[in-house]
PDB file of C-alpha atoms in Angstrom:
ATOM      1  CA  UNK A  24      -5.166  66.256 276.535  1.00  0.00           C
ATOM      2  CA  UNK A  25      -3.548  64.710 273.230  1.00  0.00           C
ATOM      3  CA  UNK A  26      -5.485  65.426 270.034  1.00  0.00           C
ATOM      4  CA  UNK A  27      -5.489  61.510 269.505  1.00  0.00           C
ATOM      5  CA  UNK A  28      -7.424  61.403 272.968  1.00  0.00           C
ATOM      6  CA  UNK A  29      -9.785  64.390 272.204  1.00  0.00           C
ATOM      7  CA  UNK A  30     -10.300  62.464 268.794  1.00  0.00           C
ATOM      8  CA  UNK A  31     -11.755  59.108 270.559  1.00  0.00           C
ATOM      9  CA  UNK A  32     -13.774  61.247 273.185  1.00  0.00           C
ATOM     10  CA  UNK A  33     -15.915  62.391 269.636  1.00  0.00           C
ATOM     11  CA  UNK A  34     -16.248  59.156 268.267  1.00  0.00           C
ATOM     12  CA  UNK A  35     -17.289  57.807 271.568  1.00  0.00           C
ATOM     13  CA  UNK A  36     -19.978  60.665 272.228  1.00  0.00           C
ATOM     14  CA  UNK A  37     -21.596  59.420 268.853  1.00  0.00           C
ATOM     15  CA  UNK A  38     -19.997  62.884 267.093  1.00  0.00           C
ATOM     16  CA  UNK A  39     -17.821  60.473 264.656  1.00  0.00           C
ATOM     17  CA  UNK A  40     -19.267  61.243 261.782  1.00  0.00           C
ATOM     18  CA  UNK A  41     -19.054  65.007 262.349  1.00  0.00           C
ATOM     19  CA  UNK A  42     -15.542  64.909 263.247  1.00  0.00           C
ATOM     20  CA  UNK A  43     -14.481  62.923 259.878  1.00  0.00           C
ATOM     21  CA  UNK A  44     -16.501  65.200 257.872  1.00  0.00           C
ATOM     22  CA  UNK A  45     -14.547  68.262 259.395  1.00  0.00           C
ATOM     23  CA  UNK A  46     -11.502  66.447 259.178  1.00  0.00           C
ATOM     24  CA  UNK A  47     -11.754  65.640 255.317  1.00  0.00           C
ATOM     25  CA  UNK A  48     -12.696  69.266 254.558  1.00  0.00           C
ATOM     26  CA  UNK A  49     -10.070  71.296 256.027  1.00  0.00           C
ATOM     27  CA  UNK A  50      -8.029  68.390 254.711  1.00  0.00           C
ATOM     28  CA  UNK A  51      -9.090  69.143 251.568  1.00  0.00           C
ATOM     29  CA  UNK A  52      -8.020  72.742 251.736  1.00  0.00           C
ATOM     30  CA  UNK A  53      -5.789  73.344 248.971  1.00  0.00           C
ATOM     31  CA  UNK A  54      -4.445  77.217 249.888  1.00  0.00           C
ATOM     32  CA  UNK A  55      -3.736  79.196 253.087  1.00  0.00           C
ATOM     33  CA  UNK A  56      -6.617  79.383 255.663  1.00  0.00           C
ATOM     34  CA  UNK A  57      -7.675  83.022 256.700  1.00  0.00           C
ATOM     35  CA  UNK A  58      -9.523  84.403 259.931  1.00  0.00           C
ATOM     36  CA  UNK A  59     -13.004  86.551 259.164  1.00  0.00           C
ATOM     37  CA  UNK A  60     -14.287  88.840 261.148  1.00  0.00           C
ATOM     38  CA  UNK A  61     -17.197  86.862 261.031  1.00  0.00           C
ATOM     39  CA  UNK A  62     -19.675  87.356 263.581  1.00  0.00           C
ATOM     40  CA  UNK A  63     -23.271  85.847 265.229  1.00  0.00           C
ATOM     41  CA  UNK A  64     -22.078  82.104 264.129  1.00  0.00           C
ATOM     42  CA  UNK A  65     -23.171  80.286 266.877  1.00  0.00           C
ATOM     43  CA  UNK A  66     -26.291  82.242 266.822  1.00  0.00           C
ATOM     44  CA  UNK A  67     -27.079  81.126 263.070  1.00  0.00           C
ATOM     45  CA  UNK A  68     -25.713  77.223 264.180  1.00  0.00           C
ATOM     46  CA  UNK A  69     -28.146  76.909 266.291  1.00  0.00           C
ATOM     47  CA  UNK A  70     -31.335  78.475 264.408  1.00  0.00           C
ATOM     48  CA  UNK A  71     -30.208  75.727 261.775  1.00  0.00           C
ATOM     49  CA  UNK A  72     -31.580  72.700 264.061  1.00  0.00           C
ATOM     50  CA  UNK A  73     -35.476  72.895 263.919  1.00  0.00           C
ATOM     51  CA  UNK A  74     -36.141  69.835 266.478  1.00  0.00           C
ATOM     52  CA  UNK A  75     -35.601  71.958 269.505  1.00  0.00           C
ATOM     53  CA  UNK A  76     -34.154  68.417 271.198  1.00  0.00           C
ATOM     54  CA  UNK A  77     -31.141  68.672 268.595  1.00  0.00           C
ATOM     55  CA  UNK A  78     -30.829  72.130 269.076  1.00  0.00           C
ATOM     56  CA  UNK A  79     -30.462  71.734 272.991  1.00  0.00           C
ATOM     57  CA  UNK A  80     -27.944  68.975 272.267  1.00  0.00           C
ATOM     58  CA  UNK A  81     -25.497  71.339 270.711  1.00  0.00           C
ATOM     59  CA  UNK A  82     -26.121  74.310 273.255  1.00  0.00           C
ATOM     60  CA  UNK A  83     -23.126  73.496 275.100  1.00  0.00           C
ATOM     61  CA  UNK A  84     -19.964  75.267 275.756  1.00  0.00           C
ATOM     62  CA  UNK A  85     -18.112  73.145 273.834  1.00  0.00           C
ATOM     63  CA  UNK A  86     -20.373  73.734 270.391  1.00  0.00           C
ATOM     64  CA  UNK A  87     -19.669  77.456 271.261  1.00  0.00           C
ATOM     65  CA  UNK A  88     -16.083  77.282 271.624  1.00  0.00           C
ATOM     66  CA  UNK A  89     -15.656  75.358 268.460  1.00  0.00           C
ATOM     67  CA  UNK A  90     -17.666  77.762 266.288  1.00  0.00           C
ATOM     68  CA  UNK A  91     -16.646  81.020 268.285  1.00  0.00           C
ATOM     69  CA  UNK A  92     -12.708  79.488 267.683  1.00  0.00           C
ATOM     70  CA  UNK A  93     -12.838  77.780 264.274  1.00  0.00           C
ATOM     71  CA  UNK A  94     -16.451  79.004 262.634  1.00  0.00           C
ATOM     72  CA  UNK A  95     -15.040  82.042 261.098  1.00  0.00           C
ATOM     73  CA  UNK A  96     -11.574  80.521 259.050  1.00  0.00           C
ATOM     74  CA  UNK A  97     -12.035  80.764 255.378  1.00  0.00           C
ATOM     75  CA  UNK A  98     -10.504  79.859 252.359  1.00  0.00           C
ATOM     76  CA  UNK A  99     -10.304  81.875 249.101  1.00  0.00           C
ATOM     77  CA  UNK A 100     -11.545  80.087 246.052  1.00  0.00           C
ATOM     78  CA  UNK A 101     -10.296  80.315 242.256  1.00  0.00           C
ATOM     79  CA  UNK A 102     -13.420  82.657 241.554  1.00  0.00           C
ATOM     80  CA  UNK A 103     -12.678  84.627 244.523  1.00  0.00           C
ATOM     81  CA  UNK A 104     -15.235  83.904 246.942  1.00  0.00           C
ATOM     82  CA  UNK A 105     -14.938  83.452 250.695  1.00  0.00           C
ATOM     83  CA  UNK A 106     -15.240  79.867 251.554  1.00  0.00           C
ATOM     84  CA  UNK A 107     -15.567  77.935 255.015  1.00  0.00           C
ATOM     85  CA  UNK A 108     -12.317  75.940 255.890  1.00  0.00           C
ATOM     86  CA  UNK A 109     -15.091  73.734 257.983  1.00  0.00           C
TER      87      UNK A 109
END
């Protein structure tokens, strides 16, 4: 599937907003983008919805593959310091 197709699906599922605000951050990215060896992110995505409705909402393959895949990229900023490319 084309990432211009993939793209619409979002906006169309009401996930819009979330997929601009991902967009304009790893836009924003001024250096090279790293993988962690972060670990237990989906885990810790979840526990951050409190309305168990939400929470079921994003317990879908999809939400896993996206933070298991992209959930541990980092950049390093000018003090140093590990920061989320998402």
């Amino acid at each position: 599937m084309a990432a211009d197709n993939v793209h619409a699906m979002r906006h169309a599922d009401g996930n819009g907003a979330l997929v601009r605000s991902i967009n304009a951050r790893f836009n924003f990215q001024a250096g090279p983008v790293f993988r962690t060896d972060a670990s237990g992110l989906y885990d810790i995505y979840l526990a951050s919805f409190t309305d168990p409705d939400i929470r079921r909402q994003h317990s879908c393959a999809c939400c896993r593959t996206f933070i298991e895949r992209f959930g541990g990229l980092a950049t390093v900023g000018d003090d140093g310091v590990l920061v989320s490319a998402i």
